[in-house]
Short mmCIF file of C-alpha atoms in Angstrom, two decimals:
data_model
loop_
_atom_site.label_atom_id
_atom_site.label_comp_id
_atom_site.label_asym_id
_atom_site.label_seq_id
_atom_site.Cartn_x
_atom_site.Cartn_y
_atom_site.Cartn_z
CA MET A 109 0.00 0.00 0.00
CA ALA A 110 1.35 3.43 -0.86
CA THR A 111 2.33 5.82 1.89
CA GLU A 112 0.68 9.23 1.87
CA PHE A 113 1.47 12.15 4.13
CA THR A 114 0.07 15.64 4.43
CA ALA A 115 2.52 18.31 5.57
CA ILE A 116 1.54 21.86 6.46
CA ILE A 117 4.20 24.04 4.87
CA ALA A 118 2.60 27.41 5.67
CA ARG A 119 -0.31 28.26 7.96
CA ASN A 120 -1.63 31.77 8.38
CA GLU A 121 1.69 33.37 7.42
CA PRO A 122 1.45 36.88 6.02
CA TRP A 123 3.68 37.38 2.98
CA GLN A 124 4.47 40.96 1.97
CA GLU A 125 5.77 41.36 -1.60
CA THR A 126 7.83 38.17 -1.30
CA GLY A 127 7.54 34.92 0.56
CA ALA A 128 8.79 31.36 0.60
CA THR A 129 7.96 28.26 2.56
CA GLU A 130 10.51 26.52 4.71
CA PRO A 131 12.50 23.76 2.95
CA TYR A 132 10.73 20.41 3.01
CA GLU A 133 12.42 17.04 2.50
CA ALA A 134 10.23 14.63 0.55
CA GLY A 135 12.71 12.28 -1.09
CA TRP A 136 10.67 9.24 -0.13
CA ALA A 137 7.70 10.45 -2.22
CA ARG A 138 7.28 10.03 -5.97
CA GLU A 139 4.62 12.67 -6.36
CA ALA A 140 3.46 15.80 -4.62
CA VAL A 141 0.37 17.98 -4.78
CA ILE A 142 0.41 21.45 -3.27
CA TYR A 143 -2.88 23.09 -2.36
CA ALA A 144 -3.13 26.80 -1.62
CA ARG A 145 -5.99 28.55 0.14
CA SER A 146 -6.00 32.23 1.02
CA LEU A 147 -7.02 32.77 4.64
CA LYS A 148 -7.35 36.50 3.99
CA PRO A 149 -7.99 38.29 0.66
CA ALA A 150 -4.81 38.56 -1.38
CA SER A 151 -3.75 41.31 -3.76
CA GLY A 152 -0.77 42.15 -5.87
CA ALA A 153 0.50 42.48 -9.39
CA GLY A 154 1.97 38.98 -9.39
CA LEU A 155 -0.22 36.58 -7.44
CA THR A 156 1.69 33.49 -8.48
CA ALA A 157 4.02 31.16 -6.63
CA ARG A 158 6.77 29.04 -8.11
CA VAL A 159 7.58 25.48 -7.10
CA GLN A 160 11.30 25.19 -6.41
CA MET A 161 13.64 22.27 -5.85
CA SER A 162 17.11 22.14 -4.36
CA PRO A 163 20.19 19.94 -4.11
CA ASP A 164 20.76 20.78 -0.45
CA GLY A 165 17.84 22.73 1.02
CA ILE A 166 19.94 25.90 0.82
CA ARG A 167 20.22 26.77 -2.87
CA TRP A 168 17.03 26.79 -4.98
CA VAL A 169 16.06 26.47 -8.61
CA ASP A 170 12.65 26.82 -10.26
CA GLU A 171 11.05 23.46 -11.00
CA GLY A 172 8.80 24.99 -13.67
CA THR A 173 5.40 24.60 -12.07
CA VAL A 174 3.49 27.76 -11.18
CA LEU A 175 0.54 28.03 -8.80
CA GLU A 176 -2.03 30.83 -8.90
CA ILE A 177 -2.56 32.35 -5.45
CA PRO A 178 -6.32 32.82 -4.92
CA GLU A 179 -7.44 36.40 -4.36
CA ASP A 180 -10.51 35.29 -2.39
CA CYS A 181 -10.84 32.90 0.52
CA GLU A 182 -13.08 30.37 -1.22
CA THR A 183 -10.96 29.29 -4.18
CA VAL A 184 -8.53 26.41 -3.79
CA ALA A 185 -5.50 26.41 -6.08
CA MET A 186 -3.46 23.33 -6.84
CA ALA A 187 -0.18 22.29 -8.42
CA ARG A 188 1.12 18.80 -9.24
CA VAL A 189 4.81 17.97 -9.04
CA ALA A 190 6.83 14.84 -9.76
CA HIS A 191 10.48 13.92 -10.25
CA PHE A 192 11.71 16.49 -7.74
CA GLY A 193 14.49 14.63 -5.96
CA ASN A 194 14.25 15.51 -2.28
CA TRP A 195 13.78 19.18 -1.40
CA LEU A 196 10.67 21.21 -2.23
CA ARG A 197 9.42 24.67 -1.45
CA LEU A 198 7.06 27.30 -2.82
CA SER A 199 8.35 30.81 -3.49
CA ALA A 200 6.44 33.94 -4.49
CA ASP A 201 7.19 37.45 -5.74
CA LEU A 202 3.94 39.34 -5.26
CA GLY A 203 5.02 42.69 -6.69
CA ASP A 204 5.03 46.14 -5.08
CA GLY A 205 2.50 46.25 -2.26
CA GLY A 206 1.42 42.67 -2.90
CA HIS A 207 0.35 40.56 0.04
CA CYS A 208 -1.26 37.25 0.87
CA CYS A 209 -1.87 35.00 3.85
CA LEU A 210 -1.97 31.33 2.93
CA LEU A 211 -2.65 27.86 4.10
CA LEU A 212 -0.30 25.68 2.04
CA THR A 213 -0.55 21.92 2.28
CA LEU A 214 1.84 19.47 0.67
CA HIS A 215 0.40 16.04 -0.11
CA LEU A 216 3.05 13.39 -0.70
CA LYS A 217 2.71 9.84 -1.98
CA ASP A 218 5.28 7.19 -2.79
CA MET B 555 12.95 -20.51 31.36
CA ASP B 556 10.59 -17.88 32.78
CA THR B 557 8.61 -15.54 30.57
CA GLU B 558 10.74 -12.47 31.30
CA THR B 559 13.95 -14.27 30.37
CA LEU B 560 12.37 -15.56 27.18
CA VAL B 561 11.04 -12.12 26.21
CA THR B 562 14.43 -10.52 26.85
CA ALA B 563 16.20 -13.18 24.78
CA LEU B 564 13.78 -12.74 21.88
CA ARG B 565 14.15 -8.97 21.92
CA ARG B 566 17.93 -9.13 22.04
CA ALA B 567 17.97 -11.55 19.12
CA ASP B 568 16.32 -8.83 17.03
CA PRO B 569 19.09 -6.40 15.97
CA ARG B 570 16.65 -3.53 15.58
CA LEU B 571 15.07 -3.97 19.01
CA SER B 572 18.24 -5.08 20.75
CA ARG B 573 19.58 -1.55 21.05
CA PHE B 574 16.57 -0.63 23.18
CA ASN B 575 15.77 -1.81 26.67
CA PRO B 576 11.97 -1.67 26.74
CA LEU B 577 9.74 -2.43 29.73
CA SER B 578 7.41 -5.42 29.64
CA ARG B 579 5.04 -4.07 26.94
CA ILE B 580 5.93 -1.91 23.94
CA TYR B 581 3.53 0.92 23.11
CA SER B 582 5.45 1.75 19.95
CA HIS B 583 8.79 1.06 18.26
CA ASP B 584 9.38 3.65 15.55
CA GLU B 585 12.10 3.35 12.93
CA PHE B 586 10.59 5.59 10.23
CA LEU B 587 11.14 2.97 7.55
CA ASN B 588 7.72 3.38 5.97
CA GLY B 589 6.24 6.47 7.49
CA PHE B 590 6.00 8.94 10.32
CA CYS B 591 4.76 6.41 12.91
CA GLY B 592 2.29 8.91 14.32
CA TRP B 593 4.77 11.73 14.95
CA SER B 594 3.11 14.94 13.82
CA GLN B 595 3.26 18.68 14.20
CA LEU B 596 2.33 20.23 17.53
CA VAL B 597 -0.33 22.70 16.46
CA GLY B 598 -1.41 25.42 18.86
CA ASN B 599 -4.93 25.89 20.19
CA TYR B 600 -7.21 28.43 18.51
CA GLU B 601 -10.80 29.59 18.52
CA ASP B 602 -12.69 31.32 15.68
CA THR B 603 -9.48 32.43 13.95
CA LEU B 604 -5.96 31.14 13.54
CA ASP B 605 -4.82 34.63 14.59
CA SER B 606 -5.64 33.59 18.17
CA MET B 607 -2.90 30.95 18.14
CA HIS B 608 0.02 31.71 20.46
CA PRO B 609 3.01 32.77 18.30
CA GLY B 610 5.13 30.13 19.99
CA TYR B 611 2.91 27.47 18.39
CA ALA B 612 2.18 29.37 15.18
CA GLN B 613 5.84 28.95 14.18
CA HIS B 614 5.62 25.14 14.26
CA LEU B 615 5.77 23.14 11.04
CA SER B 616 5.36 19.52 10.03
CA PRO B 617 8.16 17.04 10.68
CA MET B 618 10.00 15.41 7.77
CA LEU B 619 11.52 12.07 6.90
CA SER B 620 15.18 12.61 6.07
CA THR B 621 18.22 10.67 4.97
CA LEU B 622 20.33 13.57 6.33
CA GLY B 623 21.45 14.59 2.86
CA HIS B 624 24.26 17.12 2.89
CA TRP B 625 25.77 19.29 0.17
CA ASP B 626 29.32 18.00 0.72
CA ALA B 627 28.94 14.35 1.68
CA GLY B 628 25.56 13.23 0.41
CA SER B 629 23.14 11.25 2.52
CA HIS B 630 24.36 10.34 5.98
CA GLY B 631 21.41 8.04 6.63
CA PRO B 632 20.03 6.69 9.90
CA LEU B 633 21.46 3.77 11.90
CA ASN B 634 19.73 1.26 9.64
CA ASP B 635 18.03 1.78 6.30
CA GLY B 636 15.16 4.16 5.73
CA HIS B 637 14.86 7.60 7.26
CA ALA B 638 15.16 9.59 10.43
CA LEU B 639 12.45 11.88 11.71
CA LYS B 640 13.55 15.50 11.24
CA ILE B 641 12.32 18.49 13.24
CA ALA B 642 13.53 21.77 11.74
CA THR B 643 13.23 25.29 13.13
CA ARG B 644 12.87 28.43 11.10
CA PRO B 645 16.06 30.49 10.54
CA ARG B 646 15.36 32.98 13.30
CA ARG B 647 17.17 33.18 16.63
CA GLY B 648 15.06 31.55 19.32
CA ALA B 649 12.79 29.75 16.82
CA GLN B 650 11.50 26.36 17.92
CA ASN B 651 9.72 23.39 16.41
CA VAL B 652 8.05 20.43 18.07
CA ALA B 653 6.87 17.00 16.93
CA LEU B 654 4.72 14.79 19.07
CA LYS B 655 3.02 11.45 19.33
CA ARG B 656 -0.41 11.44 20.96
CA GLN B 657 -1.81 8.46 22.79
CA THR B 658 -3.45 7.51 26.07
CA PHE B 659 -2.28 5.06 28.71
CA ARG B 660 -4.18 1.92 29.68
CA GLU B 661 -2.61 1.54 33.10
CA ALA B 662 -1.09 4.15 35.42
CA GLY B 663 2.26 2.42 35.78
CA LYS B 664 5.84 2.90 34.79
CA ILE B 665 6.58 4.13 31.25
CA ARG B 666 9.88 4.48 29.39
CA PHE B 667 10.88 6.67 26.45
CA GLU B 668 14.04 5.66 24.61
CA ALA B 669 15.44 7.32 21.50
CA TYR B 670 18.53 7.66 19.34
CA PHE B 671 18.86 11.30 18.34
CA THR B 672 21.29 13.86 17.01
CA PHE B 673 21.23 17.56 16.25
CA LYS B 674 22.99 19.97 13.90
CA PRO B 675 22.50 23.46 12.49
CA GLU B 676 21.87 23.92 8.78
CA ALA B 677 25.21 23.53 6.99
CA CYS B 678 25.09 26.92 5.32
CA GLU B 679 28.50 28.06 6.59
CA LEU B 680 31.91 26.45 6.37
CA GLN B 681 32.25 26.64 10.14
CA LEU B 682 32.07 24.19 13.04
CA SER B 683 28.87 25.95 14.22
CA GLU B 684 28.80 23.99 17.49
CA ALA B 685 27.04 26.82 19.34
CA ASP B 686 24.32 27.49 16.74
CA VAL B 687 21.73 25.05 18.12
CA ARG B 688 20.35 26.40 21.39
CA SER B 689 18.61 23.28 22.66
CA VAL B 690 17.00 19.98 21.87
CA GLY B 691 14.84 18.04 24.25
CA PHE B 692 11.72 16.08 25.02
CA LEU B 693 8.69 16.25 27.25
CA PHE B 694 5.69 14.20 28.27
CA ASP B 695 2.21 15.70 28.47
CA LEU B 696 0.27 13.52 30.89
CA GLN B 697 -3.00 13.57 32.72
CA SER B 698 -4.40 11.25 35.37
CA GLY B 699 -7.31 8.92 34.67
CA ASP B 700 -10.81 10.27 35.28
CA THR B 701 -11.26 8.27 38.50
CA ALA B 702 -7.97 9.33 40.10
CA SER B 703 -8.43 10.78 43.60
CA ASN B 704 -6.33 13.91 43.00
CA PRO B 705 -6.18 14.21 39.22
CA GLU B 706 -3.64 16.53 37.65
CA ARG B 707 -1.93 17.29 34.37
CA VAL B 708 1.79 16.73 34.61
CA MET B 709 4.46 17.70 32.08
CA PRO B 710 8.02 16.56 32.72
CA HIS B 711 10.44 18.52 30.50
CA LEU B 712 14.12 17.88 29.85
CA ARG B 713 16.20 19.85 27.41
CA PHE B 714 19.88 19.75 26.51
CA LEU B 715 20.92 23.40 26.57
CA ASN B 716 23.66 23.23 23.99
CA ALA B 717 24.31 26.96 23.71
CA LEU B 718 22.89 30.30 24.75
CA ASP B 719 23.82 33.69 23.31
CA GLY B 720 26.73 32.09 21.49
CA GLU B 721 28.19 30.40 24.56
CA HIS B 722 28.63 26.64 24.27
CA ILE B 723 27.02 25.46 27.53
CA GLN B 724 26.08 21.75 27.22
CA LYS B 725 23.89 20.87 30.20
CA TRP B 726 20.50 19.31 30.89
CA GLN B 727 17.69 21.47 32.27
CA PHE B 728 14.13 20.93 33.44
CA LYS B 729 11.10 23.15 33.89
CA ARG B 730 8.41 23.26 36.58
CA ASP B 731 6.55 26.53 35.85
CA THR B 732 4.22 27.61 33.05
CA ALA B 733 1.52 30.28 32.65
CA PHE B 734 -1.93 29.92 31.04
CA ARG B 735 -3.89 32.40 29.00
CA PRO B 736 -7.40 32.10 27.53
CA ILE B 737 -8.15 31.61 23.83
CA GLY B 738 -11.23 33.27 22.35
CA ASP B 739 -13.81 34.09 25.02
CA GLY B 740 -11.81 32.07 27.55
CA THR B 741 -14.55 29.66 28.54
CA LYS B 742 -13.49 26.58 26.57
CA THR B 743 -9.94 26.85 25.36
CA VAL B 744 -6.71 28.00 26.97
CA THR B 745 -3.09 27.97 25.89
CA HIS B 746 0.25 27.91 27.63
CA TYR B 747 3.60 28.05 25.93
CA HIS B 748 5.50 25.68 28.16
CA LEU B 749 8.60 25.80 25.92
CA SER B 750 9.09 29.52 26.44
CA PRO B 751 12.66 30.60 27.28
CA GLU B 752 11.77 31.42 30.90
CA ASN B 753 11.98 29.24 33.98
CA TRP B 754 14.37 26.54 32.83
CA GLU B 755 16.39 25.22 35.77
CA ASP B 756 19.66 23.35 35.75
CA LEU B 757 19.45 19.65 36.49
CA PRO B 758 21.93 19.19 39.36
CA GLY B 759 24.96 17.40 37.93
CA GLY B 760 23.47 17.77 34.47
CA GLU B 761 26.56 18.97 32.62
CA GLN B 762 27.37 16.64 29.73
CA ARG B 763 29.60 16.92 26.70
CA LEU B 764 27.98 15.11 23.79
CA CYS B 765 29.65 14.01 20.59
CA TYR B 766 29.52 16.91 18.12
CA ASN B 767 31.51 15.86 15.10
CA GLU B 768 33.90 18.20 13.41
CA ILE B 769 31.84 19.83 10.66
CA PRO B 770 28.10 20.53 10.46
CA THR B 771 27.50 17.58 8.12
CA LYS B 772 28.94 14.83 10.34
CA VAL B 773 26.53 13.43 12.87
CA ASN B 774 26.72 10.79 15.58
CA TRP B 775 23.65 9.24 17.18
CA THR B 776 23.09 9.65 20.91
CA TYR B 777 20.95 7.42 23.17
CA LEU B 778 18.53 8.66 25.81
CA CYS B 779 16.23 6.82 28.21
CA PHE B 780 13.69 8.44 30.55
CA ASP B 781 11.49 6.57 33.03
CA PHE B 782 8.36 8.03 34.60
CA ASP B 783 5.76 6.60 36.97
CA LEU B 784 2.18 7.46 35.94
CA ALA B 785 0.84 6.41 39.38
CA SER B 786 2.94 8.79 41.46
CA MET B 787 3.53 11.18 38.52
CA GLN B 788 7.20 11.25 39.40
CA ALA B 789 10.28 10.91 37.19
CA LEU B 790 12.24 7.79 38.01
CA SER B 791 15.46 7.87 35.99
CA PHE B 792 17.20 9.57 33.08
CA ARG B 793 20.12 8.31 31.07
CA CYS B 794 21.97 9.84 28.13
CA ASN B 795 24.63 7.60 26.58
CA ASP B 796 26.98 6.53 29.38
CA ARG B 797 25.63 8.96 31.99
CA GLU B 798 22.86 8.19 34.49
CA PHE B 799 21.62 11.43 36.06
CA ASP B 800 20.36 11.99 39.58
CA LEU B 801 16.73 13.16 39.37
CA SER B 802 16.31 13.96 43.08
CA GLY B 803 16.33 17.66 42.17
CA PHE B 804 14.02 17.24 39.15
CA GLU B 805 10.43 18.39 39.10
CA SER B 806 7.71 18.45 36.43
CA ILE B 807 5.15 21.09 35.57
CA HIS B 808 2.05 20.26 37.64
CA ILE B 809 -1.24 21.92 36.73
CA PRO B 810 -4.89 21.17 37.56
CA ALA B 811 -6.48 18.41 35.52
CA MET B 812 -8.28 19.65 32.42
CA LYS B 813 -11.79 18.48 31.67
CA ASN B 814 -11.07 16.54 28.50
CA LEU B 815 -7.54 15.08 28.68
CA TRP B 816 -7.99 11.96 30.81
CA CYS B 817 -5.24 9.31 30.57
CA MET B 818 -3.34 11.47 28.08
CA LEU B 819 0.12 10.22 27.21
CA ASN B 820 1.79 12.55 24.73
CA VAL B 821 5.49 12.46 23.96
CA CYS B 822 7.07 15.53 22.35
CA VAL B 823 10.55 16.21 20.96
CA PHE B 824 11.76 19.69 20.13
CA ALA B 825 14.58 21.82 18.73
CA GLU B 826 15.51 25.47 19.21
CA THR B 827 18.05 27.62 17.38
CA ASP B 828 20.39 30.16 18.98
CA THR B 829 21.18 31.97 15.71
CA ASP B 830 19.41 33.08 12.54
CA LYS B 831 20.11 29.63 11.16
CA ARG B 832 17.84 26.57 11.08
CA ALA B 833 18.39 23.99 13.83
CA PHE B 834 17.69 20.35 13.05
CA LEU B 835 16.79 17.60 15.51
CA TYR B 836 16.89 14.12 14.02
CA MET B 837 15.44 11.03 15.68
CA ASP B 838 16.73 7.78 14.22
CA SER B 839 14.33 5.61 16.19
CA ALA B 840 12.29 5.64 19.37
CA CYS B 841 10.70 3.11 21.66
CA ILE B 842 7.91 3.86 24.15
CA SER B 843 7.18 1.03 26.57
CA GLY B 844 5.38 0.44 29.82
CA ASP B 845 4.72 -1.99 32.61
CA PHE B 846 1.16 -3.12 32.09
#
C-alpha cells in the first residue's frame, strides 16, 4: 500500500511582496500535490508562486510549475509535481505592495 | 525458562530492538522505515481564527523524513536503512519546532521513552557551528485517569541546553513553571507556551559533553532513556549515553487536571536555534514502553 502524508508548509503566514515556505524534504515520495488557500484576501501584481527544488535545502532552482494564489478565501489552487528529488518549497514574488496570507498543504505519496 | 527471560532473549535476538531496553510491553517502536509512525506537528490551540494561536505554536511546522542529505557528503542516513524523523526550526534566533506522538495510557504504571537522536545546524556556513543550536529536548504531556483521587496534568520537560547567546554550555535542564492564557472568550480553550525561554532550571549534575563531530555535516547518534511513573507522577530515571543522572532535584510542571484530557500520554521532541540559522533535531528511532 502506498504511503501518503500531508505536511503543512505554511499556515496563516502573512507574505508581503515576497515569501517562501521553509525547505521540506520529501525524497521518499514520488509525487506531490500542493494546495493553496487564502485565509485573507490577497492582492498584488503577481499573485503566483513558483515550485522550487534544491540539491541541499539551501540553494534553490525553479522546478517549472506555477501556482495561482487565490485572491478570495473560497478558491482552492493546486499544483502537481513529480520527479523532484528531495527538497521542495514554494516561493512567491507578489510585486510592489502585494500581500497574501496562505494555508499551504503538501500532499506526498510514494 | 521464565517468561521475562524468554522475552528478553527474543528482543535481544532482534538487531533492531536489541539496542533498546523496553519495559514489559511496547507501546510503539518507531524506525521511520515506511512512514512517520504517528509523529506529527504540535499545532497550537485556537478559537474562531488562527490569529488567536500563540506565536510560539504558530511557528511550528510539520516534521519530515530525512536521509540527512548534505551538500558536501551526500546522505548520511540513519542507523539502519530508511529515514530519520527530522524536526527543523525556522532560521530565526530563538525559533522552535516540536513533533509529538499522541496516545493515552491503559494503566497508570511505569513508562519508558528511549530514543537515538542527534542535532545539527543547517550547513550553510563552512564553520564548526557547534554553538548554533540552542537546545534539543523532550517532554511528556500527561493527565491522570478520570477516577484518580487527585487528578492533575503533569508535564516533565528535559532539554539539553547546547548553547545560549553564542556560549557553548552543554547541560540538561528541566522546567516546573508555566503560565496559562485564555483563547477566544476564555470559557473553553486555553493555551500555555510551556517551551518559552523562561523558567528553565539546571538539572543538578546535568553537565554533559555530547559528541559533536567536526563539521556541520557529520553526525553521531546519541541514546537517551527516561522513566516516569504514571501512578505517582514522578520521574524515576534519566540516562543519556553513558551517563545516568540523579533526578532527586528534578520536578515536572504540575497543573490542575483539564476536563477533557484523561489518561493522556503525549510524547514531544523539540529543537531550538540560537542563531538566525535553522536547527535540526533528528530522531533515528524511538521506543515507548510500559509496565502493564
